[in-house]
Short mmCIF file of C-alpha atoms in Angstrom, two decimals:
data_model
loop_
_atom_site.label_atom_id
_atom_site.label_comp_id
_atom_site.label_asym_id
_atom_site.label_seq_id
_atom_site.Cartn_x
_atom_site.Cartn_y
_atom_site.Cartn_z
CA MET F 1 -201.21 -90.34 -90.73
CA GLY F 2 -198.57 -92.42 -92.40
CA LEU F 3 -198.45 -96.10 -91.48
CA GLY F 4 -201.00 -96.04 -88.74
CA HIS F 5 -203.93 -96.59 -91.15
CA SER F 6 -206.20 -99.56 -90.62
CA HIS F 7 -205.77 -100.84 -94.18
CA ASN F 8 -206.19 -104.47 -95.18
CA HIS F 9 -203.27 -105.86 -97.16
CA HIS F 10 -204.25 -108.52 -99.68
CA GLY F 11 -200.79 -109.92 -100.09
CA HIS F 12 -197.41 -109.90 -98.43
CA SER F 13 -196.40 -106.67 -96.72
CA ARG F 14 -192.77 -105.97 -96.02
CA GLY F 15 -192.46 -104.56 -92.50
CA HIS F 16 -190.37 -101.57 -91.58
CA SER F 17 -188.32 -100.67 -88.56
CA HIS F 18 -186.34 -97.70 -87.36
CA GLY F 19 -183.37 -98.11 -89.66
CA HIS F 20 -180.89 -95.18 -89.56
CA HIS F 21 -179.26 -96.52 -92.73
CA HIS F 22 -178.56 -99.96 -91.29
CA GLY F 23 -180.56 -103.14 -90.94
CA GLY F 24 -183.69 -104.09 -92.83
CA GLY F 25 -185.88 -101.09 -92.21
CA GLY F 26 -187.92 -98.64 -94.21
CA HIS F 27 -187.70 -95.56 -92.02
CA PHE F 28 -184.78 -93.25 -92.64
CA HIS F 29 -183.91 -89.74 -91.58
CA GLU F 30 -180.93 -87.49 -91.36
CA HIS F 31 -179.49 -86.34 -88.05
CA HIS F 32 -178.88 -82.65 -87.58
CA ALA F 33 -176.17 -82.12 -85.04
CA GLY F 34 -177.26 -79.78 -82.32
CA GLY F 35 -180.71 -79.34 -83.87
CA GLY F 36 -179.53 -76.95 -86.60
CA PRO F 37 -177.91 -73.51 -86.45
CA ASP F 38 -178.02 -71.83 -83.05
CA TYR F 39 -179.61 -68.38 -83.26
CA GLY F 40 -179.55 -67.77 -79.51
CA ARG F 41 -176.89 -65.06 -79.80
CA ALA F 42 -178.78 -63.37 -82.65
CA PHE F 43 -181.99 -63.35 -80.61
CA ALA F 44 -180.23 -61.98 -77.52
CA ILE F 45 -178.57 -59.16 -79.48
CA GLY F 46 -181.81 -58.33 -81.29
CA ILE F 47 -183.88 -58.24 -78.10
CA ILE F 48 -181.39 -56.06 -76.20
CA LEU F 49 -180.84 -53.57 -79.03
CA ASN F 50 -184.46 -53.26 -80.05
CA GLY F 51 -185.78 -53.29 -76.49
CA GLY F 52 -183.59 -50.33 -75.58
CA PHE F 53 -184.48 -48.51 -78.78
CA VAL F 54 -188.24 -48.91 -78.15
CA ILE F 55 -187.90 -46.92 -74.93
CA VAL F 56 -185.81 -44.20 -76.59
CA GLU F 57 -188.12 -43.94 -79.60
CA ALA F 58 -191.35 -43.88 -77.59
CA VAL F 59 -190.07 -41.13 -75.27
CA ALA F 60 -188.73 -39.13 -78.24
CA GLY F 61 -192.04 -39.54 -80.06
CA PHE F 62 -194.14 -38.23 -77.21
CA LEU F 63 -191.77 -35.36 -76.42
CA SER F 64 -191.47 -34.31 -80.09
CA GLY F 65 -195.15 -34.79 -80.87
CA SER F 66 -194.44 -37.27 -83.68
CA MET F 67 -197.13 -39.94 -84.09
CA ALA F 68 -194.91 -41.64 -86.66
CA LEU F 69 -192.21 -42.22 -84.03
CA VAL F 70 -194.75 -43.45 -81.50
CA ALA F 71 -196.24 -45.80 -84.09
CA ASP F 72 -192.79 -47.08 -85.01
CA ALA F 73 -192.03 -47.62 -81.31
CA GLY F 74 -195.22 -49.65 -80.99
CA HIS F 75 -194.23 -51.70 -84.00
CA ASN F 76 -190.77 -52.26 -82.53
CA LEU F 77 -192.26 -53.30 -79.18
CA SER F 78 -194.37 -55.97 -80.85
CA ASP F 79 -191.24 -57.16 -82.62
CA VAL F 80 -189.28 -57.39 -79.37
CA LEU F 81 -192.06 -59.54 -77.92
CA GLY F 82 -192.06 -61.53 -81.17
CA LEU F 83 -188.31 -62.10 -80.92
CA ILE F 84 -188.73 -63.37 -77.36
CA ILE F 85 -191.43 -65.82 -78.47
CA ALA F 86 -189.35 -66.97 -81.45
CA TRP F 87 -186.28 -67.43 -79.23
CA VAL F 88 -188.22 -69.53 -76.72
CA ALA F 89 -189.63 -71.63 -79.57
CA ALA F 90 -186.19 -72.13 -81.16
CA THR F 91 -184.80 -73.23 -77.78
CA VAL F 92 -187.69 -75.55 -76.95
CA ALA F 93 -187.51 -77.10 -80.44
CA LYS F 94 -184.07 -78.51 -79.60
CA ARG F 95 -185.44 -80.70 -76.81
CA PRO F 96 -185.13 -84.43 -77.52
CA ALA F 97 -188.13 -86.62 -78.28
CA SER F 98 -189.94 -88.34 -75.42
CA THR F 99 -192.55 -91.06 -75.03
CA ARG F 100 -195.21 -88.35 -74.94
CA TYR F 101 -193.78 -86.03 -77.61
CA THR F 102 -192.31 -88.49 -80.06
CA TYR F 103 -191.28 -85.73 -82.47
CA GLY F 104 -189.89 -83.64 -79.63
CA MET F 105 -190.95 -79.98 -79.57
CA LYS F 106 -189.99 -79.24 -83.18
CA SER F 107 -193.40 -77.90 -84.14
CA SER F 108 -193.09 -75.08 -81.57
CA GLY F 109 -191.61 -72.92 -84.35
CA MET F 110 -194.93 -73.07 -86.20
CA LEU F 111 -196.80 -71.99 -83.07
CA ALA F 112 -194.32 -69.14 -82.54
CA ALA F 113 -194.84 -67.90 -86.10
CA PHE F 114 -198.60 -67.85 -85.55
CA ALA F 115 -198.20 -66.04 -82.22
CA ASN F 116 -195.95 -63.48 -83.92
CA GLY F 117 -198.63 -62.84 -86.50
CA MET F 118 -201.25 -62.31 -83.79
CA LEU F 119 -198.98 -59.83 -82.00
CA LEU F 120 -198.65 -57.86 -85.21
CA LEU F 121 -202.44 -57.73 -85.57
CA ILE F 122 -202.62 -56.18 -82.10
CA ALA F 123 -199.95 -53.66 -83.11
CA ILE F 124 -201.95 -52.79 -86.24
CA GLY F 125 -205.04 -52.08 -84.12
CA ALA F 126 -203.17 -49.88 -81.64
CA ILE F 127 -201.31 -47.89 -84.29
CA GLY F 128 -204.47 -47.50 -86.36
CA TYR F 129 -206.37 -46.07 -83.41
CA GLU F 130 -203.64 -43.53 -82.64
CA THR F 131 -203.30 -42.58 -86.30
CA VAL F 132 -207.01 -41.80 -86.61
CA HIS F 133 -206.81 -39.78 -83.40
CA ARG F 134 -203.89 -37.77 -84.81
CA VAL F 135 -205.80 -37.06 -88.03
CA ILE F 136 -208.72 -35.74 -85.98
CA SER F 137 -206.45 -33.75 -83.64
CA PRO F 138 -203.38 -32.64 -85.67
CA ALA F 139 -200.14 -31.88 -83.83
CA GLN F 140 -196.88 -30.26 -84.89
CA PRO F 141 -194.03 -32.79 -84.69
CA ASP F 142 -190.33 -31.97 -84.33
CA ALA F 143 -189.01 -33.05 -87.72
CA GLN F 144 -185.34 -33.06 -86.69
CA VAL F 145 -185.99 -35.44 -83.79
CA MET F 146 -187.94 -37.69 -86.17
CA ILE F 147 -185.01 -37.82 -88.59
CA TRP F 148 -182.28 -38.57 -86.04
CA VAL F 149 -184.19 -41.09 -83.94
CA ALA F 150 -185.59 -42.97 -86.94
CA GLY F 151 -182.12 -42.96 -88.50
CA ILE F 152 -180.78 -44.80 -85.47
CA GLY F 153 -183.68 -47.22 -85.84
CA VAL F 154 -182.72 -47.97 -89.44
CA ALA F 155 -179.19 -48.93 -88.39
CA ILE F 156 -180.36 -51.14 -85.51
CA ASN F 157 -183.03 -52.94 -87.53
CA VAL F 158 -180.82 -53.56 -90.56
CA PHE F 159 -178.11 -55.01 -88.31
CA THR F 160 -180.60 -57.26 -86.51
CA ALA F 161 -182.24 -58.41 -89.76
CA LEU F 162 -178.85 -59.46 -91.14
CA LEU F 163 -178.40 -61.74 -88.11
CA PHE F 164 -181.42 -63.78 -89.24
CA MET F 165 -181.12 -63.50 -93.02
CA ARG F 166 -179.30 -66.82 -93.54
CA GLY F 167 -181.94 -68.91 -91.77
CA SER F 168 -184.97 -67.04 -93.13
CA LYS F 169 -185.22 -69.20 -96.26
CA SER F 170 -185.49 -72.56 -94.49
CA ASP F 171 -187.16 -71.93 -91.11
CA ILE F 172 -190.50 -70.12 -90.79
CA ASN F 173 -189.75 -69.21 -87.18
CA ILE F 174 -186.48 -67.51 -88.13
CA ARG F 175 -188.24 -66.01 -91.16
CA GLY F 176 -190.78 -64.43 -88.84
CA ALA F 177 -187.97 -62.73 -86.91
CA TYR F 178 -186.30 -61.64 -90.16
CA ILE F 179 -189.54 -60.18 -91.56
CA HIS F 180 -190.10 -58.24 -88.35
CA MET F 181 -186.65 -56.66 -88.45
CA ALA F 182 -186.62 -55.99 -92.19
CA ALA F 183 -190.06 -54.37 -92.00
CA ASP F 184 -188.90 -52.25 -89.08
CA ALA F 185 -185.94 -51.02 -91.10
CA LEU F 186 -188.21 -50.01 -94.00
CA VAL F 187 -190.65 -48.32 -91.65
CA SER F 188 -187.84 -46.33 -90.03
CA VAL F 189 -186.63 -45.25 -93.47
CA GLY F 190 -190.14 -43.99 -94.13
CA VAL F 191 -190.10 -41.99 -90.90
CA VAL F 192 -186.75 -40.42 -91.87
CA ILE F 193 -188.12 -39.43 -95.28
CA GLY F 194 -191.27 -38.08 -93.67
CA GLY F 195 -189.24 -36.02 -91.21
CA ILE F 196 -187.23 -34.51 -94.06
CA ALA F 197 -190.44 -33.71 -95.96
CA ILE F 198 -191.97 -32.02 -92.91
CA LEU F 199 -188.76 -30.09 -92.25
CA PHE F 200 -188.76 -28.54 -95.73
CA SER F 201 -192.49 -28.25 -96.40
CA GLY F 202 -194.04 -27.73 -93.00
CA ALA F 203 -196.87 -30.11 -93.97
CA TYR F 204 -197.71 -31.74 -90.63
CA TRP F 205 -200.28 -34.09 -92.17
CA ILE F 206 -197.33 -36.11 -93.46
CA ASP F 207 -196.81 -37.51 -89.94
CA PRO F 208 -200.14 -39.43 -89.69
CA LEU F 209 -199.76 -40.39 -93.35
CA ILE F 210 -196.51 -42.15 -92.49
CA SER F 211 -198.32 -43.94 -89.67
CA ALA F 212 -200.88 -45.22 -92.19
CA LEU F 213 -198.10 -46.45 -94.45
CA ILE F 214 -196.53 -48.24 -91.49
CA LEU F 215 -199.84 -50.03 -90.99
CA ALA F 216 -199.82 -51.18 -94.62
CA VAL F 217 -196.27 -52.57 -94.31
CA ILE F 218 -197.11 -54.44 -91.10
CA ALA F 219 -200.35 -55.82 -92.55
CA TRP F 220 -198.59 -57.13 -95.65
CA GLY F 221 -195.94 -59.01 -93.66
CA THR F 222 -198.49 -60.25 -91.13
CA TRP F 223 -200.76 -61.75 -93.80
CA GLY F 224 -197.93 -63.81 -95.30
CA LEU F 225 -196.69 -65.01 -91.90
CA LEU F 226 -200.15 -66.00 -90.65
CA ARG F 227 -201.03 -67.70 -93.94
CA ASP F 228 -197.89 -69.84 -93.90
CA SER F 229 -198.12 -70.71 -90.20
CA ILE F 230 -201.76 -71.78 -90.56
CA LYS F 231 -200.88 -73.96 -93.55
CA MET F 232 -198.14 -75.64 -91.54
CA GLY F 233 -200.46 -76.07 -88.56
CA LEU F 234 -202.93 -77.85 -90.86
CA LEU F 235 -200.06 -80.11 -92.05
CA ALA F 236 -200.25 -78.91 -95.65
CA VAL F 237 -197.50 -80.01 -98.03
CA PRO F 238 -194.68 -77.49 -97.42
CA GLU F 239 -194.10 -74.72 -99.94
CA GLY F 240 -191.47 -75.69 -102.51
CA ILE F 241 -192.39 -79.38 -102.52
CA ASP F 242 -194.33 -80.66 -105.52
CA CYS F 243 -196.43 -83.65 -104.43
CA ASP F 244 -196.85 -84.89 -108.00
CA ALA F 245 -193.09 -84.73 -108.56
CA VAL F 246 -192.50 -86.70 -105.37
CA ARG F 247 -194.97 -89.34 -106.53
CA GLU F 248 -193.16 -89.54 -109.89
CA THR F 249 -189.83 -89.98 -108.14
CA LEU F 250 -191.13 -92.94 -106.16
CA SER F 251 -193.05 -94.40 -109.12
CA ALA F 252 -189.86 -94.34 -111.21
CA MET F 253 -188.01 -96.56 -108.72
CA PRO F 254 -187.32 -100.08 -110.08
CA GLY F 255 -190.21 -102.49 -109.49
CA VAL F 256 -192.70 -99.88 -108.22
CA GLN F 257 -196.07 -100.29 -109.93
CA ARG F 258 -197.99 -97.66 -107.96
CA VAL F 259 -197.66 -95.30 -105.02
CA ASP F 260 -200.52 -95.27 -102.49
CA ASP F 261 -201.22 -93.35 -99.27
CA LEU F 262 -198.62 -90.69 -99.98
CA HIS F 263 -198.50 -88.15 -97.17
CA ILE F 264 -196.11 -85.21 -96.89
CA TRP F 265 -196.21 -82.84 -93.94
CA PRO F 266 -194.01 -80.45 -91.94
CA MET F 267 -192.56 -81.96 -88.77
CA SER F 268 -191.23 -78.57 -87.79
CA SER F 269 -190.61 -75.18 -89.31
CA SER F 270 -187.61 -76.59 -91.20
CA GLU F 271 -188.08 -80.39 -91.48
CA THR F 272 -190.40 -82.43 -93.68
CA ALA F 273 -191.67 -85.99 -93.31
CA LEU F 274 -193.17 -88.48 -95.78
CA THR F 275 -194.96 -91.80 -95.57
CA ALA F 276 -196.11 -93.93 -98.49
CA HIS F 277 -197.09 -97.43 -99.57
CA LEU F 278 -195.23 -98.76 -102.60
CA LEU F 279 -197.06 -101.44 -104.59
CA MET F 280 -194.33 -103.81 -105.81
CA PRO F 281 -195.78 -107.14 -107.08
CA GLU F 282 -192.31 -108.70 -107.24
CA GLY F 283 -191.49 -107.62 -103.71
CA CYS F 284 -188.74 -105.35 -102.45
CA PRO F 285 -185.33 -106.27 -103.97
CA ASP F 286 -183.28 -105.50 -100.83
CA ASP F 287 -182.74 -102.90 -98.15
CA ALA F 288 -180.53 -100.88 -100.49
CA PHE F 289 -183.69 -100.06 -102.45
CA LEU F 290 -185.24 -98.33 -99.43
CA HIS F 291 -182.03 -96.49 -98.66
CA ASN F 292 -181.78 -95.30 -102.25
CA ALA F 293 -185.42 -94.14 -102.30
CA ALA F 294 -184.95 -92.17 -99.07
CA GLN F 295 -181.77 -90.58 -100.39
CA ARG F 296 -183.47 -89.58 -103.64
CA LEU F 297 -186.28 -87.91 -101.72
CA LYS F 298 -183.77 -86.03 -99.60
CA ASP F 299 -181.61 -84.89 -102.50
CA ASP F 300 -184.39 -84.05 -104.98
CA HIS F 301 -187.17 -82.85 -102.70
CA ALA F 302 -185.55 -81.90 -99.35
CA ILE F 303 -187.57 -84.52 -97.48
CA GLY F 304 -185.36 -85.78 -94.64
CA HIS F 305 -187.74 -88.13 -92.77
CA THR F 306 -189.06 -90.95 -94.95
CA THR F 307 -191.12 -94.01 -94.02
CA LEU F 308 -191.89 -96.43 -96.86
CA GLN F 309 -193.91 -99.64 -96.72
CA VAL F 310 -193.67 -102.14 -99.57
CA VAL F 311 -196.70 -104.30 -100.35
CA THR F 312 -197.03 -106.98 -103.03
CA GLY F 313 -200.85 -106.92 -103.31
CA GLU F 314 -203.60 -104.33 -103.56
CA VAL F 315 -204.11 -102.04 -100.59
CA GLU F 316 -207.51 -100.63 -99.65
CA GLY F 317 -207.53 -96.91 -99.10
CA GLY F 318 -206.85 -93.60 -100.78
CA THR F 319 -203.86 -92.57 -102.78
CA GLY F 320 -202.86 -89.65 -100.59
CA CYS F 321 -201.93 -86.19 -101.80
CA GLY F 322 -201.84 -85.39 -105.46
#
């Protein structure tokens, strides 16, 4: 990918080095102090609160005969495991690059998001099995226990979700944790409503119905998370970045006749890289041109790692994405 292609250059090719905004290079990227926001405290709080609540909710569910509470406890357990995986990934991602892992461990967030999705699929299977069993063998749940326990769950999950809300828009790993907690809060609200309905109507079939609705909520969030993590694992152009618009930005730079071998891919769950060949018959004016191009890509398209190679003659090969 990028500049490692075995292309033949029929003309002068301007080399590129690791430039950091100084010297005559074509590779520029921004430094993120400390590897970005630290969510270690948020993960620790979320794991402790939700881990303790899983035990309380599971015991209360079995004692009260509420399948909805047991299902919600199973969902919460998968989320606790998911939080642990996401926390490990966020920590490992901060490790510096090495001669073996030249990008460091930044892509671990993508793997964590995929693992989270797989955990949710397991939870769907387990809850689905128990729900079918409850439909076949109905039981009378304690509606008041359902209401109080699920109410506590709403408070815990909303609080935990808020801890991850800020980073959920830019990091798929953090978004996975946020989706888990937000979905848990909605599910717990459903259990509260179901408990109230059972209390006033005496319709016990509402309990397995709530379990089925929980399955639908989990499945919806799981599909989106798995879809996005697979796309990132396949190095697809990140969501929100228009490849054609990026090509137009580079093509509009002074002296650029054509853009070849344009590649855009996620380096991590929150960072994007780009490589491209710029056909410039008159040659590259100066290093300021490369700095300006990299800055434009960062400001207009949120691409922080840019490697550009200027060639003055035709280059054999494809034109990249778009």
